[in-house]
Short mmCIF file of C-alpha atoms and ligand atoms in Angstrom, two decimals:
data_model
loop_
_atom_site.label_atom_id
_atom_site.label_comp_id
_atom_site.label_asym_id
_atom_site.label_seq_id
_atom_site.Cartn_x
_atom_site.Cartn_y
_atom_site.Cartn_z
CA MET A 503 -0.43 0.40 -0.11
CA THR A 504 1.18 3.86 -0.68
CA ARG A 505 2.58 5.58 2.32
CA ILE A 506 1.36 9.14 1.93
CA ALA A 507 3.35 11.62 5.15
CA PHE A 508 1.95 14.94 5.14
CA ILE A 509 3.79 17.62 7.26
CA GLY A 510 1.57 20.47 8.09
CA GLY A 511 -2.14 19.14 8.28
CA GLY A 512 -3.98 23.81 7.30
CA ASN A 513 -5.78 24.39 4.50
CA ILE A 514 -4.02 22.23 1.48
CA GLY A 515 -2.55 19.44 3.44
CA GLU A 516 -6.51 18.91 4.79
CA ALA A 517 -8.18 19.19 0.98
CA LEU A 518 -5.54 16.29 -0.38
CA ILE A 519 -6.14 14.57 2.54
CA SER A 520 -9.61 14.39 1.44
CA GLY A 521 -9.28 13.89 -1.96
CA LEU A 522 -6.95 11.32 -1.34
CA VAL A 523 -9.20 9.42 1.32
CA SER A 524 -12.68 9.70 -0.86
CA GLY A 525 -11.09 6.92 -3.75
CA GLU A 526 -11.35 9.58 -6.83
CA GLY A 527 -8.45 9.04 -7.27
CA SER A 528 -7.51 6.00 -9.88
CA GLY A 529 -5.83 2.43 -7.59
CA ASP A 530 -6.44 1.65 -3.62
CA LYS A 531 -7.36 3.98 -1.11
CA PRO A 532 -3.08 5.47 0.16
CA ASP A 533 -2.00 4.72 3.91
CA VAL A 534 -2.26 9.00 4.94
CA VAL A 535 0.29 9.38 8.17
CA VAL A 536 0.61 12.89 8.74
CA PHE A 537 2.18 15.60 11.86
CA ASP A 538 0.55 19.24 12.45
CA PRO A 539 2.36 20.82 15.90
CA SER A 540 -1.15 21.54 16.99
CA ALA A 541 -3.20 18.00 18.81
CA LYS A 542 -6.33 19.81 18.55
CA ARG A 543 -5.80 19.80 14.32
CA LEU A 544 -4.47 16.29 14.27
CA ASP A 545 -8.01 14.66 15.63
CA PHE A 546 -10.35 16.53 14.07
CA LEU A 547 -8.10 15.35 10.99
CA ARG A 548 -8.18 11.40 12.54
CA GLU A 549 -11.53 11.47 13.02
CA GLU A 550 -13.28 13.43 9.96
CA TYR A 551 -10.96 10.55 7.37
CA GLY A 552 -9.49 8.31 9.57
CA ILE A 553 -5.79 8.97 9.32
CA THR A 554 -2.62 8.25 11.52
CA GLY A 555 -1.01 10.97 13.32
CA ALA A 556 2.38 10.97 13.94
CA ASP A 557 4.51 12.42 16.96
CA ASP A 558 6.88 14.41 14.79
CA ALA A 559 7.98 14.99 11.21
CA ALA A 560 10.51 11.80 10.73
CA THR A 561 8.12 9.38 12.34
CA ALA A 562 5.46 10.65 9.69
CA ALA A 563 8.30 10.52 7.14
CA SER A 564 9.27 7.12 7.83
CA GLU A 565 9.11 4.94 5.08
CA ALA A 566 6.55 7.03 3.35
CA ASN A 567 6.51 6.97 -0.58
CA PHE A 568 5.77 10.80 -0.44
CA VAL A 569 6.06 12.74 2.37
CA VAL A 570 4.05 16.12 1.53
CA ILE A 571 5.41 19.61 2.72
CA ALA A 572 2.62 21.41 3.28
CA VAL A 573 3.45 24.48 5.35
CA LYS A 574 4.33 27.50 4.79
CA PRO A 575 7.28 28.38 3.19
CA HIS A 576 9.60 29.80 5.50
CA ILE A 577 9.50 25.96 8.56
CA VAL A 578 9.80 24.27 4.84
CA PRO A 579 14.38 24.48 5.74
CA SER A 580 13.43 23.17 9.08
CA VAL A 581 10.81 20.60 8.32
CA LEU A 582 13.70 19.02 5.50
CA GLU A 583 16.24 19.07 8.77
CA ASP A 584 13.80 17.16 10.89
CA ILE A 585 12.90 14.47 8.35
CA SER A 586 16.55 13.65 6.23
CA SER A 587 18.06 11.62 7.93
CA THR A 588 15.27 9.21 8.40
CA LEU A 589 14.53 9.32 4.84
CA ASP A 590 18.71 8.59 4.27
CA ASN A 591 18.00 5.57 6.89
CA ASN A 592 15.10 4.44 4.75
CA ASP A 593 13.87 1.57 3.01
CA THR A 594 12.05 2.98 0.89
CA GLU A 595 12.62 5.79 -1.93
CA THR A 596 10.95 8.35 -1.13
CA VAL A 597 9.43 11.19 -2.88
CA VAL A 598 9.49 14.88 -1.05
CA VAL A 599 6.64 17.22 -2.32
CA SER A 600 6.31 20.31 -0.87
CA VAL A 601 3.45 23.10 -2.06
CA ALA A 602 5.32 26.27 -1.13
CA ALA A 603 4.99 28.75 -2.69
CA GLY A 604 8.56 30.35 -3.65
CA VAL A 605 10.26 27.54 -1.74
CA SER A 606 13.00 26.07 -5.18
CA LEU A 607 13.55 22.92 -6.18
CA ALA A 608 17.51 23.43 -5.50
CA THR A 609 16.46 24.79 -1.65
CA MET A 610 14.05 21.63 -1.42
CA GLU A 611 17.34 19.78 -3.04
CA SER A 612 20.21 21.45 -0.79
CA GLY A 613 17.56 20.05 2.51
CA LEU A 614 17.93 16.40 1.61
CA ALA A 615 20.74 13.74 1.35
CA ALA A 616 22.00 14.02 -1.78
CA GLY A 617 19.64 12.14 -4.64
CA VAL A 618 16.35 12.39 -2.92
CA PRO A 619 14.14 12.62 -5.43
CA ALA A 620 11.89 16.44 -4.95
CA VAL A 621 8.89 17.61 -6.85
CA ARG A 622 7.82 21.17 -6.88
CA VAL A 623 4.36 21.75 -6.69
CA MET A 624 2.08 24.87 -7.10
CA PRO A 625 -1.40 23.72 -6.29
CA ASN A 626 -4.32 27.27 -6.49
CA THR A 627 -7.71 27.49 -3.60
CA PRO A 628 -10.24 25.27 -5.54
CA MET A 629 -8.77 22.82 -4.79
CA LEU A 630 -10.60 22.57 -1.63
CA VAL A 631 -13.60 22.24 -3.23
CA GLY A 632 -12.31 19.30 -5.36
CA LYS A 633 -11.41 22.30 -8.67
CA GLY A 634 -8.40 22.58 -8.12
CA MET A 635 -5.46 22.83 -10.61
CA SER A 636 -2.17 21.37 -9.92
CA ALA A 637 1.99 22.03 -11.50
CA VAL A 638 3.93 19.69 -11.11
CA ALA A 639 8.46 20.08 -11.48
CA GLY A 640 10.69 17.36 -10.60
CA GLY A 641 13.46 18.04 -9.59
CA ARG A 642 17.22 16.92 -10.97
CA PHE A 643 17.01 13.71 -9.28
CA THR A 644 13.07 12.72 -10.32
CA SER A 645 12.55 9.95 -12.50
CA GLU A 646 9.00 11.41 -15.34
CA GLU A 647 7.51 8.39 -13.70
CA GLN A 648 7.85 9.84 -9.86
CA VAL A 649 6.58 13.08 -11.74
CA GLU A 650 3.22 11.53 -12.85
CA SER A 651 3.14 10.11 -9.94
CA VAL A 652 2.94 13.19 -8.11
CA LYS A 653 0.49 14.36 -10.92
CA ASP A 654 -1.87 11.35 -10.13
CA LEU A 655 -1.67 12.56 -6.16
CA PHE A 656 -3.29 15.82 -6.98
CA ALA A 657 -4.86 15.14 -10.07
CA THR A 658 -7.38 13.77 -6.59
CA VAL A 659 -9.12 17.75 -6.33
CA GLY A 660 -8.70 18.70 -9.61
CA GLN A 661 -6.54 18.93 -12.07
CA SER A 662 -2.96 18.65 -12.00
CA VAL A 663 -0.24 19.50 -15.27
CA ALA A 664 3.54 18.58 -15.17
CA VAL A 665 6.05 22.39 -15.41
CA ALA A 666 8.84 23.08 -15.91
CA GLU A 667 10.66 24.59 -12.32
CA LYS A 668 11.22 27.76 -14.76
CA ASP A 669 7.62 28.01 -15.91
CA ILE A 670 6.09 28.24 -12.15
CA ASP A 671 6.22 31.93 -11.25
CA ALA A 672 4.05 32.14 -14.67
CA VAL A 673 2.03 29.28 -12.90
CA THR A 674 1.93 31.48 -10.49
CA ALA A 675 0.39 34.59 -11.85
CA VAL A 676 -1.90 32.48 -14.45
CA SER A 677 -3.89 29.89 -11.76
CA GLY A 678 -2.14 30.46 -8.26
CA SER A 679 -3.37 33.19 -7.76
CA GLY A 680 -5.89 33.05 -10.58
CA PRO A 681 -8.87 32.78 -8.24
CA ALA A 682 -8.53 35.99 -6.57
CA TYR A 683 -8.59 37.67 -9.79
CA ILE A 684 -11.95 36.29 -10.70
CA PHE A 685 -13.56 36.49 -7.11
CA MET A 686 -12.76 40.13 -8.37
CA VAL A 687 -14.29 40.03 -11.58
CA ALA A 688 -17.44 38.70 -9.55
CA GLU A 689 -17.28 41.48 -6.76
CA ALA A 690 -17.13 43.97 -9.63
CA MET A 691 -20.70 42.31 -12.06
CA THR A 692 -22.27 42.44 -8.58
CA ASP A 693 -20.98 46.55 -8.02
CA ALA A 694 -22.07 47.17 -11.46
CA GLY A 695 -25.28 45.32 -10.64
CA VAL A 696 -26.29 47.07 -7.79
CA GLN A 697 -25.21 50.52 -10.04
CA LEU A 698 -27.76 49.22 -12.46
CA GLY A 699 -30.33 49.29 -10.03
CA LEU A 700 -30.79 45.03 -8.50
CA THR A 701 -30.54 44.03 -4.81
CA ARG A 702 -26.98 43.18 -3.69
CA PRO A 703 -28.00 39.73 -3.28
CA VAL A 704 -29.60 39.21 -6.24
CA ALA A 705 -27.09 40.96 -8.37
CA GLN A 706 -24.19 38.52 -6.92
CA GLN A 707 -26.16 35.04 -7.76
CA LEU A 708 -26.16 36.83 -11.05
CA ALA A 709 -21.87 37.43 -11.59
CA VAL A 710 -21.89 33.57 -9.41
CA ALA A 711 -24.35 31.38 -11.28
CA THR A 712 -22.85 32.90 -14.34
CA ILE A 713 -18.88 33.11 -14.38
CA GLU A 714 -19.80 29.05 -12.75
CA GLY A 715 -21.67 28.57 -15.74
CA ALA A 716 -19.67 30.25 -18.43
CA ALA A 717 -16.41 28.66 -16.88
CA THR A 718 -18.04 24.91 -16.90
CA MET A 719 -18.83 25.92 -21.10
CA MET A 720 -14.75 26.30 -21.28
CA ALA A 721 -14.64 23.71 -19.75
CA GLN A 722 -16.84 20.94 -20.68
CA GLY A 723 -17.06 22.07 -24.40
CA ASP A 724 -15.17 21.52 -27.52
CA LYS A 725 -15.18 25.29 -28.18
CA ASN A 726 -12.44 27.88 -26.83
CA PRO A 727 -12.99 30.98 -25.51
CA VAL A 728 -12.84 33.29 -28.21
CA ASP A 729 -15.60 31.72 -30.37
CA LEU A 730 -17.89 30.52 -27.29
CA ARG A 731 -17.40 34.77 -26.77
CA ALA A 732 -18.35 35.09 -30.58
CA ASN A 733 -20.88 33.06 -30.86
CA VAL A 734 -22.65 34.76 -27.83
CA THR A 735 -21.75 38.86 -29.20
CA SER A 736 -24.78 39.31 -31.69
CA PRO A 737 -23.59 42.06 -34.65
CA GLY A 738 -24.48 45.65 -32.76
CA GLY A 739 -25.91 44.29 -29.80
CA THR A 740 -25.78 44.22 -26.25
CA THR A 741 -23.49 42.10 -25.61
CA ALA A 742 -21.20 43.49 -28.22
CA ALA A 743 -21.07 46.67 -26.32
CA ALA A 744 -19.72 45.64 -22.75
CA THR A 745 -17.30 44.21 -24.53
CA ARG A 746 -16.31 46.67 -26.46
CA GLY A 747 -16.37 48.63 -23.39
CA LEU A 748 -14.60 46.71 -21.56
CA GLU A 749 -11.79 46.48 -24.78
CA GLU A 750 -11.58 50.61 -24.23
CA ASN A 751 -11.26 50.02 -20.81
CA GLY A 752 -7.73 48.05 -21.41
CA LEU A 753 -9.07 45.01 -19.92
CA ARG A 754 -6.53 42.62 -22.13
CA THR A 755 -3.47 45.00 -20.68
CA ALA A 756 -5.17 45.49 -16.93
CA PHE A 757 -4.47 41.65 -17.06
CA PHE A 758 -0.63 42.09 -18.75
CA ARG A 759 0.30 44.26 -16.11
CA ALA A 760 -1.44 42.37 -13.11
CA MET A 761 0.28 39.33 -14.14
CA GLN A 762 3.15 40.85 -14.69
CA ALA A 763 3.05 42.33 -11.35
CA CYS A 764 2.04 39.05 -9.58
CA VAL A 765 5.55 36.75 -11.60
CA ASP A 766 7.74 39.46 -10.60
CA ARG A 767 6.41 39.33 -7.03
CA SER A 768 6.88 35.46 -7.27
CA VAL A 769 10.71 35.54 -8.21
CA GLU A 770 10.64 38.35 -5.36
CA LEU A 771 9.80 35.77 -2.68
CA GLY A 772 12.24 33.29 -4.51
CA ARG A 773 15.00 34.83 -3.84
CA PRO A 774 17.24 33.69 -0.55
CA ALA A 775 16.24 35.02 2.47
CA GLY A 776 18.46 38.68 2.47
CA GLU A 777 18.66 39.42 -1.18
CA ASN A 778 14.28 40.88 -1.49
N1 LIG B 924 -3.82 28.59 0.00
C1 LIG B 924 -2.93 28.96 -0.76
O1 LIG B 924 -4.37 29.39 -1.83
C2 LIG B 924 -2.27 28.47 -1.18
C3 LIG B 924 -1.83 28.07 -2.91
C4 LIG B 924 -0.93 27.71 -2.78
C5 LIG B 924 0.67 27.06 -2.19
N2 LIG B 924 0.06 27.57 -0.76
C6 LIG B 924 1.19 26.38 -0.24
O2 LIG B 924 0.36 26.00 0.67
C7 LIG B 924 1.35 25.89 1.90
C8 LIG B 924 0.37 24.94 3.33
O3 LIG B 924 -0.82 26.37 2.51
P1 LIG B 924 -2.06 25.93 4.23
O4 LIG B 924 -2.98 27.70 3.25
O5 LIG B 924 -2.60 25.29 3.67
O6 LIG B 924 -1.44 27.04 5.78
P2 LIG B 924 -1.60 26.93 6.77
O7 LIG B 924 -3.25 26.49 6.20
O8 LIG B 924 -1.60 28.00 7.71
O9 LIG B 924 -1.92 25.41 6.94
C9 LIG B 924 -0.18 25.49 7.65
C10 LIG B 924 -0.37 23.81 8.36
O10 LIG B 924 1.40 23.53 8.98
C11 LIG B 924 1.53 23.55 10.42
N3 LIG B 924 2.92 23.50 11.04
C12 LIG B 924 3.54 24.65 11.14
N4 LIG B 924 4.51 24.16 12.14
C13 LIG B 924 5.13 22.66 11.73
C14 LIG B 924 5.35 22.51 10.94
N5 LIG B 924 7.31 22.50 12.08
N6 LIG B 924 5.32 20.67 11.56
C15 LIG B 924 4.30 20.54 10.88
N7 LIG B 924 3.03 20.99 10.28
C16 LIG B 924 3.87 22.47 10.97
C17 LIG B 924 0.10 24.68 10.95
O11 LIG B 924 0.23 24.84 11.98
P3 LIG B 924 0.04 26.16 13.42
O12 LIG B 924 -1.34 26.93 12.41
O13 LIG B 924 -0.44 25.33 14.64
O14 LIG B 924 0.91 26.89 13.28
C18 LIG B 924 -0.69 24.10 9.66
O15 LIG B 924 -1.66 23.23 10.62
C19 LIG B 924 2.15 27.32 2.16
O16 LIG B 924 3.09 26.91 1.96
C20 LIG B 924 1.50 27.89 0.72
O17 LIG B 924 2.62 28.71 0.35
C21 LIG B 924 -0.86 27.81 -0.43
#
């Protein structure tokens, strides 16, 4: 049975545990063990998902096939230190996976014994509702099969794709931070609806259901966003008037600039401490 250890059972850790124990993925349910410093949190995870709690990170990591590090980025180096010698003495080959923003594969590899495979993942928050988008990058000692296995783990809570590590900052700008852009669009549509005379609850319901419906059409159909928009835009009609307004107000430029700012910040945060 595959053994998966989680170091950190917060939002992202719990979302992934939930996907793994629900049996959504292919294959058998894994044996999941978690270490989190909060006893209350561990009790909750144990009761809710039937997983095993560990007293420390090294015990959790022992003989695990995958160790998923889901702690805040500044804690990752100390976690690596805690588990490194255990993994070095393992009989099992363990793939170490980190979801921490800005923590490079080089940092992970330098905190582990030589040759330990490391994988960096950029997930996003819709994984909390099983609709995540995760990008997976393997390090120097990671085989393609190991990257595929990590992709499969994250596919239990949405979609996953393999990328090169150099693309992780761009991934952060598209899918990592992307949910916030869509929340802002919902907010802006709601405010505009209120300005046009709708009550706020009705305007918000209309905006959110519209985004959900449009997203489902893009995800499930065989048409791309450009064709879908053309299909709902009659010559000289209402939608053409609205989309012209968005173009005149620089919608595309706003996205280009916002996402470049996101990449710049991601690069800055990924620099070694003291260089920011
Ligand atoms: N949330 C997102 O949208 C998102 C998206 C992409 C990537 N990420 C990355 O995912 C990682 C986790 O984020 P999150 O939102 O899940 O954070 P979180 O909810 O704060 O979860 C982190 C958990 O780790 C625990 N922890 C602290 N020190 C620990 C240690 N030494 N060993 C084991 N566990 C420890 C924390 O306990 P205490 O609370 O008691 O300290 C907490 O339960 C972050 O690195 C973040 O960059 C998050």
